[in-house]
Coordinates of C-alpha atoms in Angstrom, one line a residue:
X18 CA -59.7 -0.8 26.5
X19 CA -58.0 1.3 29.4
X20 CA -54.7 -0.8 28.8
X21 CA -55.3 -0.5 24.7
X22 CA -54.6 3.3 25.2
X23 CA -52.0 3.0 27.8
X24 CA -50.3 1.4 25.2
X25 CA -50.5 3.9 22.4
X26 CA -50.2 6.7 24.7
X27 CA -46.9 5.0 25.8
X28 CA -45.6 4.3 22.4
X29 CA -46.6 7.9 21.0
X30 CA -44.5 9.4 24.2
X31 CA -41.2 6.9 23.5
X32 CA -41.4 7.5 20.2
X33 CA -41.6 11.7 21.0
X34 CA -38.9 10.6 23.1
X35 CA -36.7 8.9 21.2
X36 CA -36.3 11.4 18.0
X37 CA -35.3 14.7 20.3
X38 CA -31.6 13.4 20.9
X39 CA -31.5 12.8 16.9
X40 CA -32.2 16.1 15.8
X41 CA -30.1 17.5 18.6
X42 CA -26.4 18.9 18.4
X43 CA -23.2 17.0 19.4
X44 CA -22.4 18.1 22.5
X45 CA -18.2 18.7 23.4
X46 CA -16.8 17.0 26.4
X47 CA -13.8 18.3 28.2
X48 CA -11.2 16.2 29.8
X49 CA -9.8 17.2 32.1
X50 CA -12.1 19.5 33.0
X51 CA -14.9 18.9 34.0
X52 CA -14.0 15.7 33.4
X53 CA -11.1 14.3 34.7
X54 CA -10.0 11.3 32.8
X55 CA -10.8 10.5 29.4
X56 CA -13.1 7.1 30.3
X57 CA -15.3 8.9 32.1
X58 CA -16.0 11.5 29.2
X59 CA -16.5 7.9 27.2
X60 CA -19.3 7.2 29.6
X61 CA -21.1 10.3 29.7
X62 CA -21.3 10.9 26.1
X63 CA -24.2 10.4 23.6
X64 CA -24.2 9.2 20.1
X65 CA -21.2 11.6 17.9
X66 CA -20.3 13.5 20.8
X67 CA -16.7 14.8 20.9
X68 CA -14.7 14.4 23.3
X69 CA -11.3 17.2 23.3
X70 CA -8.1 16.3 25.9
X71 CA -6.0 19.0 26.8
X72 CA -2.4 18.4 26.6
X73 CA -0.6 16.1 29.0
X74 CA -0.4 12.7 29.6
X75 CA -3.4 10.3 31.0
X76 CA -2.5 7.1 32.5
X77 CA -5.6 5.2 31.4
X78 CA -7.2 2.1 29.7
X79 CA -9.8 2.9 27.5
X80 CA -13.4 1.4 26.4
X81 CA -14.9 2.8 23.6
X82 CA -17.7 -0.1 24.3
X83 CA -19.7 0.4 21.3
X84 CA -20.2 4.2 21.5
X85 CA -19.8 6.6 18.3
X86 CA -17.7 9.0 19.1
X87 CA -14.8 11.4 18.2
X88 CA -12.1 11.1 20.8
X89 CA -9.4 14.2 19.8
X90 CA -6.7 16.1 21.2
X91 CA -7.6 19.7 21.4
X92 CA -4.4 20.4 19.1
X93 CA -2.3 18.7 16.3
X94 CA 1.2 19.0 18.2
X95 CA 0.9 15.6 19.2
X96 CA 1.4 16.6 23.1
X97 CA -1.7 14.6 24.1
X98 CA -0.7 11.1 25.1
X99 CA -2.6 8.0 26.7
X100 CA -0.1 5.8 28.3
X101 CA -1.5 2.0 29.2
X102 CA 1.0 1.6 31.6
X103 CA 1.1 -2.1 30.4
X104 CA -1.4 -2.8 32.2
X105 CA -3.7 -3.9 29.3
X106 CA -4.3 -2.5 25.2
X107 CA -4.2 1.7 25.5
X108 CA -7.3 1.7 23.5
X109 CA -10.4 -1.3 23.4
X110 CA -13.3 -1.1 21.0
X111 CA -15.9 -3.1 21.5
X112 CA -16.3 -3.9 17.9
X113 CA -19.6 -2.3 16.9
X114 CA -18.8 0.9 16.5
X115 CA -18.8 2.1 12.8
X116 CA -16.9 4.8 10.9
X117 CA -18.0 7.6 13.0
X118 CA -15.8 6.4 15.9
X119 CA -13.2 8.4 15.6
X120 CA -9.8 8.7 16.9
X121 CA -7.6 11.5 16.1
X122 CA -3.9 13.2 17.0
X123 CA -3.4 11.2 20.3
X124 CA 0.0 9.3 21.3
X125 CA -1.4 5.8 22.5
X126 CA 1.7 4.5 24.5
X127 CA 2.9 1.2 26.6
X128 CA -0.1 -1.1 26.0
X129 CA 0.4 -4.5 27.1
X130 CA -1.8 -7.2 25.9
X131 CA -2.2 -10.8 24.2
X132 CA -3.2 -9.0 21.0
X133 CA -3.2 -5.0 19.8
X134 CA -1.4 -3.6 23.0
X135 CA -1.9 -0.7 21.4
X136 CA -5.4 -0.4 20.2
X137 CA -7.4 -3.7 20.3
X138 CA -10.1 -3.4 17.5
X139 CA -12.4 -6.6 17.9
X140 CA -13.0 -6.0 13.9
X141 CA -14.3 -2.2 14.3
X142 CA -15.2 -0.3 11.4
X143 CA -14.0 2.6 13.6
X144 CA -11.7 4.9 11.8
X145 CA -7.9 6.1 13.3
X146 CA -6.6 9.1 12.1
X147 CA -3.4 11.6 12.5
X148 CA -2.3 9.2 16.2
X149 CA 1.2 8.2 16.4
X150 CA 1.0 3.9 17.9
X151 CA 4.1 3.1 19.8
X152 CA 6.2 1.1 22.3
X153 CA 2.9 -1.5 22.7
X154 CA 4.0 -5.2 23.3
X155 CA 2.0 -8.0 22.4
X156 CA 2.7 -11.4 23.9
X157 CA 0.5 -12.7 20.7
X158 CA 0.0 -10.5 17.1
X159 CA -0.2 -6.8 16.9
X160 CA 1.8 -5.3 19.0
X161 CA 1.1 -1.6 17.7
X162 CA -2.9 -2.3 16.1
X163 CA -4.8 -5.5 16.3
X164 CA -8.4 -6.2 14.6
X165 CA -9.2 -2.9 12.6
X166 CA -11.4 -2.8 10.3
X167 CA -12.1 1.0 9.3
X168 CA -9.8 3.2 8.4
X169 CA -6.6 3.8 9.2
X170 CA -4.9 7.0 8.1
X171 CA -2.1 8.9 8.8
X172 CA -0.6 7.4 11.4
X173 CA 2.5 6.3 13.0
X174 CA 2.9 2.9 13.6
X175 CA 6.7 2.3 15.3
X176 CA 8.6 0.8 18.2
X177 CA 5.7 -2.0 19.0
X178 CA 6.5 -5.8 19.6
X179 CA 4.3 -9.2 19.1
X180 CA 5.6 -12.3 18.1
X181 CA 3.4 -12.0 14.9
X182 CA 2.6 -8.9 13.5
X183 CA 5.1 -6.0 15.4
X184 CA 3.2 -3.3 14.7
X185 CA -0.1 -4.3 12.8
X186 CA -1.8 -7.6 12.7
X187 CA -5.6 -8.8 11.6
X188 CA -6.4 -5.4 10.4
X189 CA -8.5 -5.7 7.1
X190 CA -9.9 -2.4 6.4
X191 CA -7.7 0.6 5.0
X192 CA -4.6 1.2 5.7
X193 CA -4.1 4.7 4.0
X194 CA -0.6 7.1 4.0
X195 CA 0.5 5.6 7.2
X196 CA 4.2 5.1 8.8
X197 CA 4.7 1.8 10.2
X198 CA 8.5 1.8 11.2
X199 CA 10.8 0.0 13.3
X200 CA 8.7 -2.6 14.4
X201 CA 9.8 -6.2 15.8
X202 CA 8.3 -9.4 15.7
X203 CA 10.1 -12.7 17.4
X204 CA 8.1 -15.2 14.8
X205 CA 7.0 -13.5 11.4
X206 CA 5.4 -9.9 9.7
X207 CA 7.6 -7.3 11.5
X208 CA 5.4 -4.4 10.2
X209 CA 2.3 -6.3 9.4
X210 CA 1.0 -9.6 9.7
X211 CA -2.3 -11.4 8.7
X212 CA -4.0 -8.4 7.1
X213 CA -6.1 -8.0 4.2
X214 CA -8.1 -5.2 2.7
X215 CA -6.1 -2.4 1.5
X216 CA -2.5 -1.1 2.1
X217 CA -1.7 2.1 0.1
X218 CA 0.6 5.4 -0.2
X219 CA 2.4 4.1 3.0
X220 CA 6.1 3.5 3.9
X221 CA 6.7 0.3 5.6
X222 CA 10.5 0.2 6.7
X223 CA 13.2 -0.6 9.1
X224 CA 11.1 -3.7 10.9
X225 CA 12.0 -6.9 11.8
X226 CA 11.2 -10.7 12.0
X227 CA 13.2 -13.8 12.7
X228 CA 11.1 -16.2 10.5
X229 CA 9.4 -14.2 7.9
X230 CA 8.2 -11.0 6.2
X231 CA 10.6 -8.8 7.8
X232 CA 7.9 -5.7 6.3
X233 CA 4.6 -7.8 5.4
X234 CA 3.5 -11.4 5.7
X235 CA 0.6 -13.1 5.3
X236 CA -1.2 -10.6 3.5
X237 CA -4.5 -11.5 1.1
X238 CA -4.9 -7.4 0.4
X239 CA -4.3 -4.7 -2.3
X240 CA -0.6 -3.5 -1.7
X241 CA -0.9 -0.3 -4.0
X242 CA 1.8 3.2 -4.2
X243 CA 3.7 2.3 -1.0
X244 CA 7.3 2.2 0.1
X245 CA 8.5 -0.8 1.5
X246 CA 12.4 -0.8 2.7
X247 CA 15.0 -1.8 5.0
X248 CA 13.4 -4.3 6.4
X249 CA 15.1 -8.0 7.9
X250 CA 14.3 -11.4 8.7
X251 CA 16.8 -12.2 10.8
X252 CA 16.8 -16.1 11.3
X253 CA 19.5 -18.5 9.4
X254 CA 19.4 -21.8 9.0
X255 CA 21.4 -24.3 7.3
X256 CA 22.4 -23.4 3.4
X257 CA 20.0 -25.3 1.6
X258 CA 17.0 -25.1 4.0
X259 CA 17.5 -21.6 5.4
X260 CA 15.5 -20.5 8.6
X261 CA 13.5 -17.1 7.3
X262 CA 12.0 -15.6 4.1
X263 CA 10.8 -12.2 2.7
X264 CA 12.9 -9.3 4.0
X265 CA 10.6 -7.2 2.3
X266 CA 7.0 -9.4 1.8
X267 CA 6.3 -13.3 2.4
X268 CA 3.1 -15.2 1.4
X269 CA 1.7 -12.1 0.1
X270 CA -1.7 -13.2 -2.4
X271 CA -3.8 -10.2 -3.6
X272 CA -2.6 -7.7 -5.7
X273 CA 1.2 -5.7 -5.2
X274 CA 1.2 -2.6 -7.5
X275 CA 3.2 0.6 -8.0
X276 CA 5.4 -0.5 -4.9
X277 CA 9.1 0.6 -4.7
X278 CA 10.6 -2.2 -2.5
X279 CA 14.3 -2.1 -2.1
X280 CA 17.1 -2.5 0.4
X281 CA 15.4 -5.0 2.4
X282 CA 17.5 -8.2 4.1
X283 CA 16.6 -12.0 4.5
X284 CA 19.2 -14.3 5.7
X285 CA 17.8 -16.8 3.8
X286 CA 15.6 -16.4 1.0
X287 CA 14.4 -13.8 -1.0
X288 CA 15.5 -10.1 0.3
X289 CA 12.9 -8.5 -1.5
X290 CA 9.3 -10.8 -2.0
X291 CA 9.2 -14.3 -1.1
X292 CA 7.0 -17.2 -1.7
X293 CA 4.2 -15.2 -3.3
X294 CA 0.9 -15.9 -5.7
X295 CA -0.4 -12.3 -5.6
X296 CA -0.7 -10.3 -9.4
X297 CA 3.1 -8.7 -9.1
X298 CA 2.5 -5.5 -11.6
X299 CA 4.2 -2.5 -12.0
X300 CA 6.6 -2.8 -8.8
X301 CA 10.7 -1.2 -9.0
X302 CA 12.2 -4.1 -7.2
X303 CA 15.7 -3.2 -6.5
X304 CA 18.8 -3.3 -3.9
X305 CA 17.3 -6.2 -2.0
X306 CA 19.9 -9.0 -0.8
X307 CA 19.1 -12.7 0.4
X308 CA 21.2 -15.5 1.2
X309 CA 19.2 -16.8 -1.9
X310 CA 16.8 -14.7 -4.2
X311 CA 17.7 -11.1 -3.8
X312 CA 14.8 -9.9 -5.6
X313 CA 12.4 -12.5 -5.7
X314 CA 12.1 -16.4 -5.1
X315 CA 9.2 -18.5 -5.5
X316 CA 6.3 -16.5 -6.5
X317 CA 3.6 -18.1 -8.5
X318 CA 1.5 -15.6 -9.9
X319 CA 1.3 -13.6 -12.7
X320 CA 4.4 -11.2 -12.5
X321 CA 4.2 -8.0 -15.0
X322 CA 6.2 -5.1 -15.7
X323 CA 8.3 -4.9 -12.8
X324 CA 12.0 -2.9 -12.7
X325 CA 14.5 -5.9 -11.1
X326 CA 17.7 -4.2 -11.0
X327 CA 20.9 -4.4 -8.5
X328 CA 19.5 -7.1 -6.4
X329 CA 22.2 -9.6 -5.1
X330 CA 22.3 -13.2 -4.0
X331 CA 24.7 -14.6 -1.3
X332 CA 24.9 -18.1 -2.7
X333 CA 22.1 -18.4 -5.8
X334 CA 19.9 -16.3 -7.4
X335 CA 20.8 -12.4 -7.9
X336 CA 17.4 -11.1 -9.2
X337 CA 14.7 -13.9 -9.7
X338 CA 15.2 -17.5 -8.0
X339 CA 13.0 -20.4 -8.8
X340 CA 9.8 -18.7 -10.0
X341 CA 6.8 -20.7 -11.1
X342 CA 5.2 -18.1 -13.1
X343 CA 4.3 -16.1 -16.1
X344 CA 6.8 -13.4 -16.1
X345 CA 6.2 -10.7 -19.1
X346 CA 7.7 -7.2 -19.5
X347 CA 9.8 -7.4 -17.2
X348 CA 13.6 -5.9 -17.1
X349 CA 15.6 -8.5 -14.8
X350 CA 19.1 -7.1 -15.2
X351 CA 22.2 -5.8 -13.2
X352 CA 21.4 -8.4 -10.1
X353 CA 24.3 -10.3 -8.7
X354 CA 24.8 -14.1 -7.4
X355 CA 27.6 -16.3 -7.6
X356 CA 25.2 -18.6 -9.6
X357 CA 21.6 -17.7 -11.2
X358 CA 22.1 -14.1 -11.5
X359 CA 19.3 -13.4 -13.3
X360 CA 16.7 -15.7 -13.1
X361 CA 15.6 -19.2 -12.8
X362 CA 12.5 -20.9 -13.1
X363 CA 9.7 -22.9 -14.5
X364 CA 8.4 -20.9 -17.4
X365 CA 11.3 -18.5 -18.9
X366 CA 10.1 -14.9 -19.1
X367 CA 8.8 -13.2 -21.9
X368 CA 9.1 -9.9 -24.1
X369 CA 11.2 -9.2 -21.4
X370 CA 14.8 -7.9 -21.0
X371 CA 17.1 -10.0 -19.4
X372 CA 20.7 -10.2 -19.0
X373 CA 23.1 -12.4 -20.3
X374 CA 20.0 -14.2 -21.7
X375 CA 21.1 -17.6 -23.6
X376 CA 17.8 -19.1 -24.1
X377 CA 17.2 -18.2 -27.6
X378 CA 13.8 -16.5 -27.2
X379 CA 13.5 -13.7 -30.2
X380 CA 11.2 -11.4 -27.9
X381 CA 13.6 -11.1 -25.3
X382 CA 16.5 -8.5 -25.4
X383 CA 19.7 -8.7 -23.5
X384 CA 20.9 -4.8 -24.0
X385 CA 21.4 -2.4 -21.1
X386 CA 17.9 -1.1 -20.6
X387 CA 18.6 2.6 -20.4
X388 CA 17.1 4.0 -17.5
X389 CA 17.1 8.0 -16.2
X390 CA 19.3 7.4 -13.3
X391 CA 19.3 3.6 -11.7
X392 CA 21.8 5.2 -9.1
X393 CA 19.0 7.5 -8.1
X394 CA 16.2 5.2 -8.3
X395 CA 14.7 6.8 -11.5
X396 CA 14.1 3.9 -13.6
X397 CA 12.2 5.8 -16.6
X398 CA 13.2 4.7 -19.9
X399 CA 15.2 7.2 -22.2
X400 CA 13.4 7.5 -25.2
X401 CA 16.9 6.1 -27.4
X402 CA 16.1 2.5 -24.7
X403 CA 15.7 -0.7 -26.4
X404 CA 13.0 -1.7 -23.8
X405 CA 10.7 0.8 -25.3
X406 CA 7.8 -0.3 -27.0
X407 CA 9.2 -3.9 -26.7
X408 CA 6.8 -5.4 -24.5
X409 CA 3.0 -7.5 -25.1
X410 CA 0.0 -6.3 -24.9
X411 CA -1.2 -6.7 -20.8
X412 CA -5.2 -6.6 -20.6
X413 CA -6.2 -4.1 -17.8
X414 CA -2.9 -2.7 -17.4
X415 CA -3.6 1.2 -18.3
X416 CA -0.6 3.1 -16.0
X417 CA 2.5 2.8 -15.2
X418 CA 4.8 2.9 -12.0
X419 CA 4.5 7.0 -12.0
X420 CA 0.7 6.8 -13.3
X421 CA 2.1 7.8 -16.8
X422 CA -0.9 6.6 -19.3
X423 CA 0.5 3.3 -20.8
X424 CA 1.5 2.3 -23.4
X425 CA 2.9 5.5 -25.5
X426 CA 4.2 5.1 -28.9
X427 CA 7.8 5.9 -28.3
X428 CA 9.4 4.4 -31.1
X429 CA 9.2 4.3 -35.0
X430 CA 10.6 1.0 -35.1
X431 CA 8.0 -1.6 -34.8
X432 CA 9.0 -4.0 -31.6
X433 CA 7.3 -6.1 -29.4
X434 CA 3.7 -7.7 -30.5
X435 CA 3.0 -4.1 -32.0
X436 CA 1.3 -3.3 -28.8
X437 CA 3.5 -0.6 -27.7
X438 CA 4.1 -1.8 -24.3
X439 CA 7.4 -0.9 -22.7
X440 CA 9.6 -3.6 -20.7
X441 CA 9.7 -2.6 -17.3
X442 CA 7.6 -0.9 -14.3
X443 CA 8.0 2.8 -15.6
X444 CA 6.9 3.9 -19.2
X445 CA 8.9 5.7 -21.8
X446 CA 6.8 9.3 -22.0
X447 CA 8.3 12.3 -22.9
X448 CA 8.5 15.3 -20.7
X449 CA 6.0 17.7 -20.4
X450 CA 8.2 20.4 -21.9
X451 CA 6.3 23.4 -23.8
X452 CA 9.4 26.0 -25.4
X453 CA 8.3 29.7 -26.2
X454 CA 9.8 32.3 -28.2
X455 CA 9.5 35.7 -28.2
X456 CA 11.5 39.2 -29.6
X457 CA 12.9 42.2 -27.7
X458 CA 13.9 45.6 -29.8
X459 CA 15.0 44.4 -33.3
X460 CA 16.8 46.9 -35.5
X461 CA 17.9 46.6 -39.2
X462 CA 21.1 48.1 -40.3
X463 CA 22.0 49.0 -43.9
X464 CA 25.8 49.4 -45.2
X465 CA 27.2 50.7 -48.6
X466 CA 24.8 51.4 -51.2
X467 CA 23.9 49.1 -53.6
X468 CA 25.0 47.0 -55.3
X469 CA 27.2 45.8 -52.3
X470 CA 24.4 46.3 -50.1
X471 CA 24.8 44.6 -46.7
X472 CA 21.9 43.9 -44.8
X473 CA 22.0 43.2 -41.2
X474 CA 19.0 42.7 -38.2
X475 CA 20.5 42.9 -34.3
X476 CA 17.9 42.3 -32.0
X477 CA 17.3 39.8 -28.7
X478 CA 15.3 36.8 -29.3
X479 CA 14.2 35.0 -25.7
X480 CA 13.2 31.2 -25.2
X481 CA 11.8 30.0 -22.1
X482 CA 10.8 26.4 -20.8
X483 CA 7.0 26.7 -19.9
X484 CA 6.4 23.1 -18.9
X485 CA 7.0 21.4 -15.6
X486 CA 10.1 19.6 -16.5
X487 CA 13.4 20.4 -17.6
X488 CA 14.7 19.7 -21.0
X489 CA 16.4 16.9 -21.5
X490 CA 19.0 18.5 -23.8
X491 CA 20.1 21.3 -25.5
X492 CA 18.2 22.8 -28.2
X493 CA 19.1 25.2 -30.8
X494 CA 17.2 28.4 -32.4
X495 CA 17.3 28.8 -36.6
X496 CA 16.2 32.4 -38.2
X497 CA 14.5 32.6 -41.3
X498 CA 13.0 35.3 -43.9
X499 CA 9.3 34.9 -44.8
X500 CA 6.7 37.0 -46.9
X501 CA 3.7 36.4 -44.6
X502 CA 5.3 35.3 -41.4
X503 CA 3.8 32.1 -41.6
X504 CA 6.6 29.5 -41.6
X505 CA 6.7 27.2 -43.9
X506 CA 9.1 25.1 -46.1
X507 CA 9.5 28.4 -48.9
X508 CA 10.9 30.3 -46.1
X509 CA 14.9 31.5 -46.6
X510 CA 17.1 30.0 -43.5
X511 CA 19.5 33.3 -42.6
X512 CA 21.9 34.3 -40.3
X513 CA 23.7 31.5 -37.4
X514 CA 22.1 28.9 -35.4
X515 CA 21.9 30.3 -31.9
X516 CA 22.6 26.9 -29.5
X517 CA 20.8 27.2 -26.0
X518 CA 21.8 24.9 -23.4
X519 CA 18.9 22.9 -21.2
X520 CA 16.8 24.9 -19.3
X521 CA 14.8 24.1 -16.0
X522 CA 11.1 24.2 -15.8
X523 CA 10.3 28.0 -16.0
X524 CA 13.4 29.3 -16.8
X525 CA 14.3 31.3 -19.9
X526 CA 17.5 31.9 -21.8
X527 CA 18.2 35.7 -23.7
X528 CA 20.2 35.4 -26.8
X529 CA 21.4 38.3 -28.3
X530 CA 20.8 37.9 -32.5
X531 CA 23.1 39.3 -35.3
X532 CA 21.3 38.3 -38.4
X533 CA 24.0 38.8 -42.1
X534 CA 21.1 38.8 -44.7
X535 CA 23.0 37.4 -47.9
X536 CA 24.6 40.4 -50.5
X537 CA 22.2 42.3 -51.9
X538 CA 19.0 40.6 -49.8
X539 CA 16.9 43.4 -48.9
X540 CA 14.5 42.8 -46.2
X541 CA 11.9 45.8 -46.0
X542 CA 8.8 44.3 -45.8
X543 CA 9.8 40.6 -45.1
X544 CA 9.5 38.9 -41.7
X545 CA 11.8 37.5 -39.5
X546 CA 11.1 34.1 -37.7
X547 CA 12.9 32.8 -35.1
X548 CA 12.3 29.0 -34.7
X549 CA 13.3 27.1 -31.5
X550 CA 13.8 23.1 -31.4
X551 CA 13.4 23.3 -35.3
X552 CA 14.7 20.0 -35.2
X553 CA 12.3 18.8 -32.7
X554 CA 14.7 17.5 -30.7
X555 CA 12.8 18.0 -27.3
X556 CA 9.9 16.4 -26.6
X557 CA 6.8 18.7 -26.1
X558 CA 3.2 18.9 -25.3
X559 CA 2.8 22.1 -27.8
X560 CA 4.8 22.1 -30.8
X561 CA 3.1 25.4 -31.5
X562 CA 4.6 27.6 -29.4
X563 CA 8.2 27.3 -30.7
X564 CA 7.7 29.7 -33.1
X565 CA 7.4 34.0 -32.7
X566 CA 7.8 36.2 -35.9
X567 CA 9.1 39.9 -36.3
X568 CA 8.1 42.3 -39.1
X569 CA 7.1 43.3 -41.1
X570 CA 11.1 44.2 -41.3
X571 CA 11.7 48.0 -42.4

């Protein structure tokens, strides 16, 4: 009986025990004072305790071994740096940590490891936020990040070294608004390699691998809204069985959407995405150059309104080289190649636009697409484009490349499958442009008496651009007489058209109005009504608005 109550009088204690560190505050930890380097704050902290660093730099190896908490520098000037002294990674989790292991606005520096010399992640659901990752060598993958699986988010991935994966490698959580820049890999992915999950809003440029994937390879993840340029695969290799592949992506399965991925390199094939069976939708694939494939060679899924414009082959293949694939909506034109310009493949594309297309296909068009500014990368269709409304009806495919709702009805001429899908990876929509007019002082002058009487109204009439865009031409403002200054088709057209040039988002152009009734008109009690873009020549998101009335006229 005696050892019955032990028991419970034990149990009711740890269990009083146990619930007073739950309900009690996180505590802050200092480094480096009191303590003096940042492991042993690690070791003396409880469950989501912070620990702040001062500036300076701390020549340490850190353990997070399993503990939840926020490890931060005291300010955001990233001036608070932890330098491994390649002596092992900067940063080791243990693996069990969850999302409340934070790291935050901390310079982790000259790691040295056999994987994620930088921060080795053992699969963590720990989350990385605001640090800058660089000058880490791997002598396996990951030289900047290996083995994350939490979040990742605006950081700096740049200068690291692996022979797979130069700055990230095995990370499948979220990889969010990040820089991962001038990374270098001596096998394949010089930015990131091996990854899956999710890569989004995050520029990927200027890395390099010798074999493949000079920005990504091997990547089973959603590559969603990032920028992915100027990166190289290096290696050569014989003409016909060249050494490297995918300056920009290689053996990328998953989803790539809403990607611009231009001016990346591969000295052998395909400069922009190589040898790839991910969904390819909505992507502006463009300036990319490859001994072979300068857009795109050998990808095997399904590849959707994508922009594939100015690409150039070496020896074969300027835009699209040996695809196995449905291709549809897609505008493959202005790429270069001594032969295969264009495209080459399996399947031949459809309701797509395609240049110098011999192939005798009724839904595909071969005329210049007419795009905003292709110099400028701003592929947007002009609403006079024969791309627009053109395309087939895509299941699931709601947005374009800018997030513009798709499809819009932009033309009056029935094309396509009647869907109203544009060609291409950005949508015909019109600018939000709302015009408003409104009156200054307006005075009526009377000369001779009848029955040579000469009426005439001088006045300033004032149109401004209230929407976010500018116009995307000029527009014109017509004056007319009405009886209850509500205007209508019975309304008499006076005086001259007043022509106003484009105007930028929330600007306004003053005219100055000198309205010649006809002989004899008299206008007392009549209003005037000054109409701008009567011809609805601009494209607006408020017709109403284009119209303001004077009177009634004296």
């Amino acid at each position: 009986m005696l050892d019955q109550i032990t028991k419970k009088i034990t149990l009711s204690v740890f269990s009083i025990i146990v619930a007073i560190p739950a309900s009690s505050a996180a505590a802050e930890l200092m480094v480096p004072l009191p303590y003096t380097t940042i492991q042993s704050a690690i070791n003396a902290a409880g469950i989501r305790d912070i620990i702040k660093i001062a500036p300076g730099t701390y020549s340490e190896n850190i353990s997070l071994g399993g503990k939840n908490v926020t490890i931060e520098a005291f300010n955001t000037n990233f001036d608070t740096i932890i330098d491994g002294g390649a002596k092992g990674p900067v940063v080791t989790f243990q693996g069990s940590e969850t999302s409340e292991c934070v790291l935050r606005n901390l310079i982790l520096r000259n790691g040295k490891a056999a994987q994620g010399a930088g921060v080795t992640g053992n699969f963590t659901m720990a989350t990385i936020k605001n640090c800058t990752i660089g000058g880490n060598i791997a002598s396996g993958s990951g030289g900047g990040v290996h083995g994350l699986s939490g979040l990742m988010q605006n950081c700096v991935i740049t200068l690291n070294q692996a022979v797979d994966g130069g700055g990230i490698a095995g990370c499948d959580g979220l990889i969010d608004k990040c820089k991962i820049t001038l990374n270098k890999a001596s096998g394949a992915g010089g930015g990131i390699f091996d990854t899956k999950g999710v890569i989004k809003r995050s520029e990927i440029s200027k890395n390099e691998a010798v074999t493949a994937g000079g920005g990504l390879h091997q990547i089973d993840a959603v590559v969603s809204e990032n920028v992915i340029k100027a990166n190289v695969v290096t290696a050569t290799g014989p003409t016909d069985t060249p050494a490297s592949s995918g300056g920009g992506i290689n053996d990328c399965s998953g989803t790539m959407t809403l990607n611009m991925i231009f001016e990346n390199t591969s000295n052998g094939d395909g400069g922009g995405i190589s040898n790839s069976d991910a969904l390819i939708q909505n992507n502006i694939i463009t300036n990319n150059s490859a001994r072979r494939g300068g857009g795109m060679v050998g990808c095997k899924g399904r590849v959707e309104n994508n922009t594939i414009w100015g690409n150039g082959g070496v020896t074969l293949g300027g835009g699209c080289l040996n695809m196995g694939t449905l291709v549809a909506n897609c505008i493959i034109y202005g790429n270069s190649a001594p032969a295969g310009a264009q495209w080459s493949g399996d399947n031949s594309p459809t309701y797509s636009c395609v240049q110098g297309w011999t192939g005798g296909q009724t839904d595909i068009i071969t005329e210049y697409p007419q795009f905003e500014d292709a110099t400028a990368k701003r592929f947007k269709l002009l609403a006079s484009s024969p791309c627009v409304d053109a395309g087939k009806f895509i299941p699931g495919l709601f947005v374009d490349y800018d997030g513009d709702a798709r499809p819009y009805d932009g033309s009056a001429v029935t094309r396509g499958d009647g869907s109203n899908f544009d060609i291409g990876a950005d949508e015909f929509v019109p600018a939000n442009i709302d015009l408003a007019t409104q009156w200054g002082i307006v005075k009526t002058k009377y000369k001779k008496a009848f029955p040579k009487l000469k009426t005439q109204i001088v006045g300033n009439a004032v149109v401004a651009n209230v929407g976010s865009e500018a116009t995307a031409s000029p527009f014109s403002i017509q004056f007319y007489l009405s009886v209850d200054s509500i205007f209508d088709a019975g309304d008499l057209a006076v005086g001259k058209t007043i022509n106003v040039k484009k105007l930028k988002a929330g600007k306004a152009k003053k005219a100055k109005v000198q309205v010649k009734l006809p002989l004899n008109q008299v206008a007392t009690g009549l209003f005037l009504i000054a109409v701008a873009d009567i011809g609805n020549t601009v494209a607006e998101g408020n017709e109403l608005n284009n119209i303001a009335a004077y009177g009634p006229l004296p």
